[in-house]
Coordinates of C-alpha atoms and ligand atoms in Angstrom, one line a residue:
M166 CA -31.0 -22.7 -9.9
R167 CA -30.0 -19.2 -8.7
I168 CA -27.8 -17.0 -11.0
L169 CA -26.0 -13.9 -9.9
G170 CA -25.4 -11.5 -12.8
I171 CA -22.9 -8.6 -13.0
E172 CA -23.0 -5.8 -15.5
S173 CA -20.1 -3.3 -15.9
S174 CA -19.8 -2.6 -19.6
C175 CA -20.1 1.2 -19.4
D176 CA -21.2 3.7 -16.8
E177 CA -23.5 1.6 -14.7
T178 CA -22.6 -1.1 -12.2
G179 CA -25.5 -3.5 -12.0
V180 CA -25.9 -6.7 -10.0
A181 CA -28.9 -9.0 -9.8
L182 CA -30.0 -12.4 -8.7
V183 CA -32.6 -14.5 -10.7
D184 CA -34.2 -17.9 -10.0
A185 CA -34.0 -19.9 -13.2
S186 CA -35.6 -23.1 -11.8
G187 CA -38.8 -24.4 -13.3
D188 CA -40.3 -23.8 -16.8
G189 CA -41.3 -20.1 -16.8
V190 CA -39.2 -17.0 -17.3
P191 CA -36.4 -16.7 -14.7
R192 CA -37.7 -14.7 -11.7
L193 CA -35.9 -11.6 -10.4
L194 CA -35.1 -12.1 -6.7
G195 CA -33.2 -8.9 -6.2
H196 CA -31.2 -6.2 -8.1
A197 CA -29.1 -3.1 -7.4
L198 CA -27.6 -0.5 -9.6
H199 CA -25.2 2.3 -9.3
S200 CA -25.1 4.9 -12.1
Q201 CA -21.9 6.9 -12.6
I202 CA -23.8 9.6 -14.6
E203 CA -23.1 12.3 -12.0
M204 CA -19.3 11.5 -11.9
H205 CA -19.0 11.7 -15.7
Q206 CA -21.2 14.7 -16.1
A207 CA -18.3 17.1 -15.3
Y208 CA -16.5 15.8 -18.4
G209 CA -19.5 15.8 -20.8
G210 CA -19.2 12.0 -21.4
V211 CA -17.9 8.7 -20.1
V212 CA -14.2 8.7 -19.0
P213 CA -13.3 5.1 -19.4
E214 CA -10.6 5.0 -16.7
L215 CA -12.8 6.6 -14.1
A216 CA -15.6 4.2 -15.0
S217 CA -13.4 1.2 -14.4
R218 CA -12.2 2.5 -11.0
D219 CA -15.8 3.2 -9.9
H220 CA -16.9 -0.3 -10.9
I221 CA -14.2 -1.7 -8.6
R222 CA -15.6 0.4 -5.7
R223 CA -19.3 -0.6 -6.3
V224 CA -19.4 -4.2 -7.4
L225 CA -19.0 -6.0 -4.1
P226 CA -21.2 -3.7 -2.0
L227 CA -23.9 -4.0 -4.7
T228 CA -23.6 -7.8 -4.6
D229 CA -24.0 -7.8 -0.8
A230 CA -27.1 -5.6 -1.2
V231 CA -28.7 -7.9 -3.8
L232 CA -28.1 -11.0 -1.7
A233 CA -29.6 -9.3 1.4
Q234 CA -32.6 -8.1 -0.7
A235 CA -33.2 -11.7 -1.8
G236 CA -32.7 -13.1 1.7
C237 CA -29.8 -15.2 0.4
T238 CA -26.1 -15.7 0.9
L239 CA -23.4 -16.8 -1.6
D240 CA -24.1 -20.3 -0.5
D241 CA -27.5 -20.1 -2.2
V242 CA -26.0 -19.0 -5.6
D243 CA -25.6 -21.8 -8.3
A244 CA -23.9 -19.8 -11.1
I245 CA -22.3 -16.5 -11.8
A246 CA -22.9 -14.5 -15.0
H247 CA -21.1 -11.5 -16.3
T248 CA -21.2 -9.1 -19.3
R249 CA -18.4 -10.2 -21.5
G250 CA -19.0 -7.5 -24.1
P251 CA -19.4 -5.3 -26.0
G252 CA -18.4 -2.3 -24.0
L253 CA -15.3 -0.5 -22.6
A254 CA -12.5 -3.0 -22.1
G255 CA -11.4 -1.8 -18.7
A256 CA -14.9 -1.6 -17.4
L257 CA -15.8 -5.1 -18.7
L258 CA -12.7 -6.5 -17.0
V259 CA -13.8 -5.3 -13.6
G260 CA -17.2 -7.1 -13.6
S261 CA -15.8 -10.1 -15.4
G262 CA -12.8 -10.5 -13.1
V263 CA -15.0 -10.3 -10.0
A264 CA -17.5 -12.7 -11.5
A265 CA -14.7 -15.2 -12.4
A266 CA -13.1 -14.9 -8.9
L267 CA -16.4 -15.6 -7.2
A268 CA -17.1 -18.5 -9.5
F269 CA -13.6 -20.0 -9.0
A270 CA -13.7 -19.5 -5.2
R271 CA -17.1 -21.2 -5.0
G272 CA -16.6 -23.8 -7.7
L273 CA -19.5 -22.5 -9.7
P274 CA -20.1 -22.2 -13.4
L275 CA -19.3 -18.9 -15.0
I276 CA -21.7 -17.7 -17.7
P277 CA -20.5 -15.0 -20.1
V278 CA -23.3 -12.8 -21.5
H279 CA -23.6 -10.6 -24.5
H280 CA -24.7 -7.1 -23.3
L281 CA -27.1 -6.7 -26.3
E282 CA -28.7 -10.1 -25.7
G283 CA -29.4 -8.8 -22.2
H284 CA -31.2 -5.7 -23.6
L285 CA -33.0 -7.9 -26.1
L286 CA -34.4 -10.3 -23.6
S287 CA -35.1 -7.6 -20.9
P288 CA -38.8 -7.3 -21.8
F289 CA -39.2 -10.9 -20.5
L290 CA -39.0 -9.4 -17.0
S291 CA -42.0 -7.2 -17.6
V292 CA -45.6 -8.0 -16.6
D293 CA -46.5 -8.7 -20.3
P294 CA -43.6 -10.7 -21.6
P295 CA -43.3 -11.3 -25.4
E296 CA -43.4 -14.7 -27.1
F297 CA -40.9 -15.8 -29.9
P298 CA -40.6 -15.1 -32.7
F299 CA -40.4 -11.3 -32.9
V300 CA -38.7 -8.3 -34.5
A301 CA -36.4 -6.5 -32.1
L302 CA -35.5 -2.8 -32.3
L303 CA -32.3 -2.5 -30.3
V304 CA -31.5 1.2 -29.7
S305 CA -28.8 2.0 -27.2
G306 CA -26.0 4.5 -26.9
G307 CA -23.7 2.4 -29.1
H308 CA -26.0 0.3 -31.2
T309 CA -29.0 0.6 -33.5
Q310 CA -30.1 -2.7 -34.9
L311 CA -33.2 -4.5 -36.2
M312 CA -33.0 -8.2 -35.5
R313 CA -35.3 -11.2 -36.2
V314 CA -35.4 -13.2 -33.0
D315 CA -36.7 -16.8 -33.3
G316 CA -35.6 -17.9 -29.8
V317 CA -32.9 -17.6 -27.2
G318 CA -29.6 -17.4 -29.2
R319 CA -31.4 -17.4 -32.5
Y320 CA -30.7 -13.8 -33.8
A321 CA -30.6 -12.7 -37.4
L322 CA -29.5 -9.2 -38.2
L323 CA -32.0 -7.4 -40.5
G324 CA -30.4 -4.0 -40.5
E325 CA -28.2 -1.7 -38.5
T326 CA -26.7 1.8 -38.4
I327 CA -23.9 2.4 -40.9
D328 CA -22.5 5.2 -38.7
D329 CA -23.8 6.7 -35.4
A330 CA -26.3 5.0 -33.1
A331 CA -29.7 6.6 -32.4
G332 CA -28.5 7.2 -28.8
E333 CA -25.4 8.9 -30.1
A334 CA -27.6 11.2 -32.2
F335 CA -29.6 12.1 -29.2
D336 CA -26.4 12.6 -27.1
K337 CA -24.5 14.7 -29.7
S338 CA -27.5 16.9 -30.5
A339 CA -28.0 17.4 -26.8
K340 CA -24.4 18.5 -26.4
L341 CA -24.8 21.0 -29.2
L342 CA -27.8 22.5 -27.3
G343 CA -25.7 22.7 -24.1
L344 CA -27.6 20.0 -22.3
P345 CA -25.9 17.7 -19.7
Y346 CA -24.7 14.2 -20.4
P347 CA -26.4 11.8 -21.1
G348 CA -28.3 13.9 -23.6
G349 CA -31.2 11.6 -24.5
P350 CA -33.4 12.1 -21.5
A351 CA -32.5 15.8 -21.2
L352 CA -33.2 16.4 -24.9
S353 CA -36.5 14.6 -24.8
R354 CA -37.6 16.6 -21.7
L355 CA -36.7 19.9 -23.4
A356 CA -38.5 18.8 -26.6
Q357 CA -41.8 18.7 -24.7
Q358 CA -41.8 22.5 -24.8
G359 CA -40.8 22.8 -28.4
D360 CA -42.4 22.7 -31.9
A361 CA -41.4 19.5 -33.7
A362 CA -42.2 21.2 -37.1
A363 CA -40.0 24.2 -36.5
Y364 CA -37.0 22.8 -38.4
K365 CA -37.0 20.1 -41.0
F366 CA -34.0 17.9 -40.2
P367 CA -33.1 15.1 -42.6
R368 CA -34.5 11.6 -42.2
P369 CA -31.5 9.6 -43.5
L370 CA -32.0 6.4 -45.4
L371 CA -35.8 6.6 -44.8
H372 CA -36.5 5.5 -48.3
S373 CA -33.4 3.4 -48.9
G374 CA -35.4 0.2 -49.3
D375 CA -33.3 -1.6 -46.8
L376 CA -33.4 -1.8 -43.0
D377 CA -30.2 0.1 -42.3
F378 CA -29.9 3.4 -40.5
S379 CA -27.6 6.5 -40.6
F380 CA -27.6 9.2 -38.0
A381 CA -24.2 11.0 -38.6
G382 CA -25.7 13.5 -41.0
L383 CA -28.3 14.6 -38.5
K384 CA -25.6 15.9 -36.1
T385 CA -24.2 18.1 -38.9
A386 CA -27.6 19.3 -39.8
V387 CA -28.3 20.2 -36.1
L388 CA -24.9 22.0 -35.9
T389 CA -25.6 24.0 -39.0
Q390 CA -29.0 25.0 -37.6
V391 CA -27.6 26.0 -34.2
K392 CA -24.9 28.0 -35.9
R393 CA -27.5 29.8 -38.0
L394 CA -29.6 30.6 -35.0
A395 CA -26.5 31.8 -33.0
H396 CA -25.4 34.0 -36.0
A397 CA -22.0 32.4 -35.5
A398 CA -19.2 33.5 -37.7
P399 CA -17.2 30.7 -39.3
E400 CA -14.4 31.2 -36.8
G401 CA -16.8 32.0 -34.0
P402 CA -17.3 30.2 -30.7
A403 CA -16.6 26.5 -30.3
N404 CA -19.5 24.2 -30.9
A405 CA -20.1 23.6 -27.2
Q406 CA -20.5 27.3 -26.6
L407 CA -22.9 28.1 -29.5
A408 CA -26.1 27.2 -27.5
V409 CA -25.7 30.1 -25.1
A410 CA -26.7 32.5 -27.9
L411 CA -30.0 30.6 -28.4
S412 CA -33.3 31.4 -26.6
E413 CA -34.9 28.7 -24.5
A414 CA -37.7 28.5 -27.1
Q415 CA -35.2 28.1 -30.0
K416 CA -33.4 25.3 -28.1
A417 CA -36.7 23.5 -27.4
D418 CA -37.7 23.8 -31.0
V419 CA -34.4 22.3 -32.2
A420 CA -34.8 19.5 -29.5
A421 CA -38.3 18.7 -30.6
S422 CA -37.4 18.7 -34.3
V423 CA -34.4 16.5 -34.0
Q424 CA -36.2 14.1 -31.7
A425 CA -39.0 13.9 -34.3
A426 CA -36.5 13.1 -37.1
I427 CA -34.8 10.3 -35.1
V428 CA -38.1 8.8 -33.9
E429 CA -39.7 8.9 -37.4
V430 CA -36.8 6.9 -38.9
L431 CA -36.9 4.3 -36.0
V432 CA -40.7 3.9 -36.3
K433 CA -40.8 3.6 -40.1
K434 CA -37.8 1.1 -40.3
S435 CA -39.4 -1.0 -37.5
L436 CA -42.6 -1.1 -39.4
A437 CA -40.7 -2.1 -42.6
A438 CA -38.9 -4.9 -40.7
L439 CA -42.3 -6.2 -39.5
K440 CA -43.6 -6.1 -43.0
A441 CA -40.5 -7.8 -44.5
T442 CA -40.6 -10.7 -41.9
G443 CA -44.4 -11.0 -41.8
L444 CA -44.1 -11.0 -38.0
Q445 CA -46.7 -9.5 -35.7
R446 CA -44.7 -8.8 -32.7
L447 CA -42.1 -6.1 -31.9
V448 CA -39.8 -5.8 -29.0
V449 CA -38.0 -2.5 -28.3
A450 CA -35.0 -2.5 -26.0
G451 CA -32.0 -0.4 -25.0
G452 CA -31.8 3.1 -23.5
V453 CA -33.5 5.0 -26.3
G454 CA -36.5 2.6 -25.8
A455 CA -37.3 4.8 -22.8
N456 CA -38.1 7.7 -25.1
A457 CA -41.7 8.7 -24.6
L458 CA -42.3 9.9 -28.2
L459 CA -40.9 6.7 -29.6
R460 CA -43.2 4.6 -27.4
Q461 CA -46.2 6.8 -28.2
Q462 CA -45.7 6.6 -32.0
L463 CA -44.8 2.9 -32.1
N464 CA -47.9 2.1 -29.9
A465 CA -50.2 4.0 -32.3
E466 CA -48.7 2.5 -35.5
C467 CA -48.6 -1.0 -34.1
E468 CA -52.1 -0.8 -32.8
R469 CA -53.3 0.1 -36.2
R470 CA -51.6 -2.9 -37.7
R471 CA -52.6 -5.3 -34.9
V472 CA -48.9 -5.8 -34.0
R473 CA -48.1 -6.4 -30.3
V474 CA -45.3 -4.2 -29.0
H475 CA -43.3 -5.0 -25.9
Y476 CA -40.9 -2.9 -23.9
P477 CA -38.8 -3.6 -20.8
E478 CA -40.0 -2.0 -17.6
L479 CA -38.8 1.7 -17.8
H480 CA -36.1 1.2 -15.1
L481 CA -34.7 -1.8 -17.0
C482 CA -34.4 0.1 -20.3
T483 CA -30.9 1.4 -19.6
D484 CA -28.0 -0.8 -18.4
N485 CA -28.7 -3.0 -15.4
G486 CA -27.7 -6.3 -13.9
A487 CA -31.2 -7.9 -14.1
M488 CA -31.0 -8.3 -17.8
I489 CA -27.6 -10.0 -17.6
A490 CA -28.8 -12.5 -14.9
L491 CA -32.0 -13.0 -16.9
A492 CA -30.1 -13.7 -20.2
A493 CA -27.8 -16.1 -18.4
G494 CA -30.9 -17.9 -17.0
M495 CA -32.6 -18.1 -20.4
R496 CA -29.4 -19.4 -22.0
W497 CA -29.0 -22.0 -19.3
R498 CA -32.6 -23.2 -19.7
A499 CA -32.1 -23.4 -23.5
G500 CA -29.1 -25.6 -23.0
L501 CA -26.8 -22.9 -24.5
V502 CA -24.3 -22.8 -21.6
P503 CA -21.4 -25.2 -22.3
P504 CA -21.3 -27.9 -19.6
G505 CA -17.6 -27.3 -18.9
A506 CA -18.2 -23.6 -18.1
S507 CA -15.9 -22.9 -15.1
G508 CA -14.6 -20.0 -13.1
H509 CA -10.9 -20.4 -14.0
R510 CA -10.8 -18.5 -17.2
F511 CA -12.6 -15.5 -18.6
D512 CA -12.1 -12.9 -21.3
V513 CA -13.9 -9.8 -22.5
K514 CA -14.9 -8.8 -26.0
P515 CA -15.1 -5.0 -26.3
R516 CA -16.3 -5.4 -29.9
W517 CA -18.7 -8.3 -30.4
P518 CA -21.5 -8.3 -33.0
L519 CA -24.6 -10.0 -31.6
A520 CA -25.0 -12.1 -34.8
E521 CA -21.7 -13.7 -33.9
L522 CA -22.8 -14.7 -30.5
D523 CA -22.9 -18.5 -30.9
A524 CA -19.8 -18.6 -33.0
A525 CA -17.8 -17.1 -30.2
Ligands
KG4_704 O1 -28.7 1.0 -23.3 P1 -28.0 2.1 -22.7 O2 -28.3 2.4 -21.3 O3 -26.5 2.0 -22.8 C1 -25.8 1.4 -23.9 O4 -25.7 0.1 -23.9 O5 -25.4 2.2 -24.8 O6 -28.4 3.4 -23.6 C2 -27.9 4.7 -23.3 C3 -28.5 5.6 -24.4 C4 -27.9 7.0 -24.3 O7 -27.5 7.4 -25.6 C5 -29.0 7.8 -23.7 O8 -29.0 9.2 -24.1 C6 -30.2 7.1 -24.4 O9 -29.9 5.8 -24.3 N1 -31.5 7.4 -23.7 C7 -32.5 8.1 -24.2 C8 -33.5 8.2 -23.2 N2 -33.1 7.6 -22.1 C9 -31.8 7.1 -22.4 N3 -32.6 8.6 -25.5 C10 -33.8 9.3 -25.7 N4 -34.8 9.4 -24.9 C11 -34.7 8.9 -23.6 N5 -35.7 9.0 -22.7
ZN705 ZN1 -26.7 -1.1 -22.9

């Protein structure tokens, strides 16, 4: 059972092929990725229309590359999977349309996949895959959630952000510091040279007693601090230009301090979720899961509590096709793909809460 997966929800075109035969975790036979980061960098963020057009250019050449890597042709493919949502509507339509066309032309089943389920299951492709049940911390550019995961398709939401996602907090703070998009990796690199104790940024909802997050206030606190350092008058330069008045050392200190605030909240809430559920296993997934400080602090805290913590391979933390093919394979194995799935019809769901996955 070979499944071709296509991811196109945002600014990465990803294609992968997995072998979902047998009992173990589906095996990755090949995968290829094209990141649009360079293209969007000139605009300081993702331009949806440009993203869609670029997906159109990339998806078939990437598919050919993956099949060649795996030593296969389309004749060897048994099902086609695609990211149905959440994400940018136009971008989702490209991958989903191509997947549906391939499935229809070949008479193959079409398997729609939830992007966050892909992230959530991506650590199963690592050398040390997790076992169910576990607590999952899903931290991406658009989502920050804690889930209880009892099996494939059995996801219960424990808590989530009430405003910005953790990735957004990284990206918006980075923008205020004049760093290029996407801000997370750039900000964490700069933070290595800074003092995390230089500025005391708020840790929102840290003691709220629930498992929800809030990161919108952090952005305002960073803006206020950057303005103070830049001695900006109320009607002074636009926010994006403030950072030029800061020294490299000041920028590094702000970066280190904001990263420390975000990471502390993510770590403490993850530990609270483990305590509340009594589970001894944590899975971290999504782009922010690549953050070195987050990994370092979670590893230390989890080791102390004898909790096992699992991450995707670093190159599978951000968006990719492998996680989509994998999630389709695991759903197929679990009997969660409707038998009538066919390539005639598809839709996309730009907004799609993970907890509603099986009701869809
Ligand atoms: O999962 P992802 O690739 O896309 C979404 O589904 O949103 O996550 C992208 C997010 C961006 O906000 C990016 O800045 C953040 O992940 N990110 C990081 C790091 N690498 C990526 N944030 C902090 N530290 C990193 N090393
Ligand atoms: Zn993602």
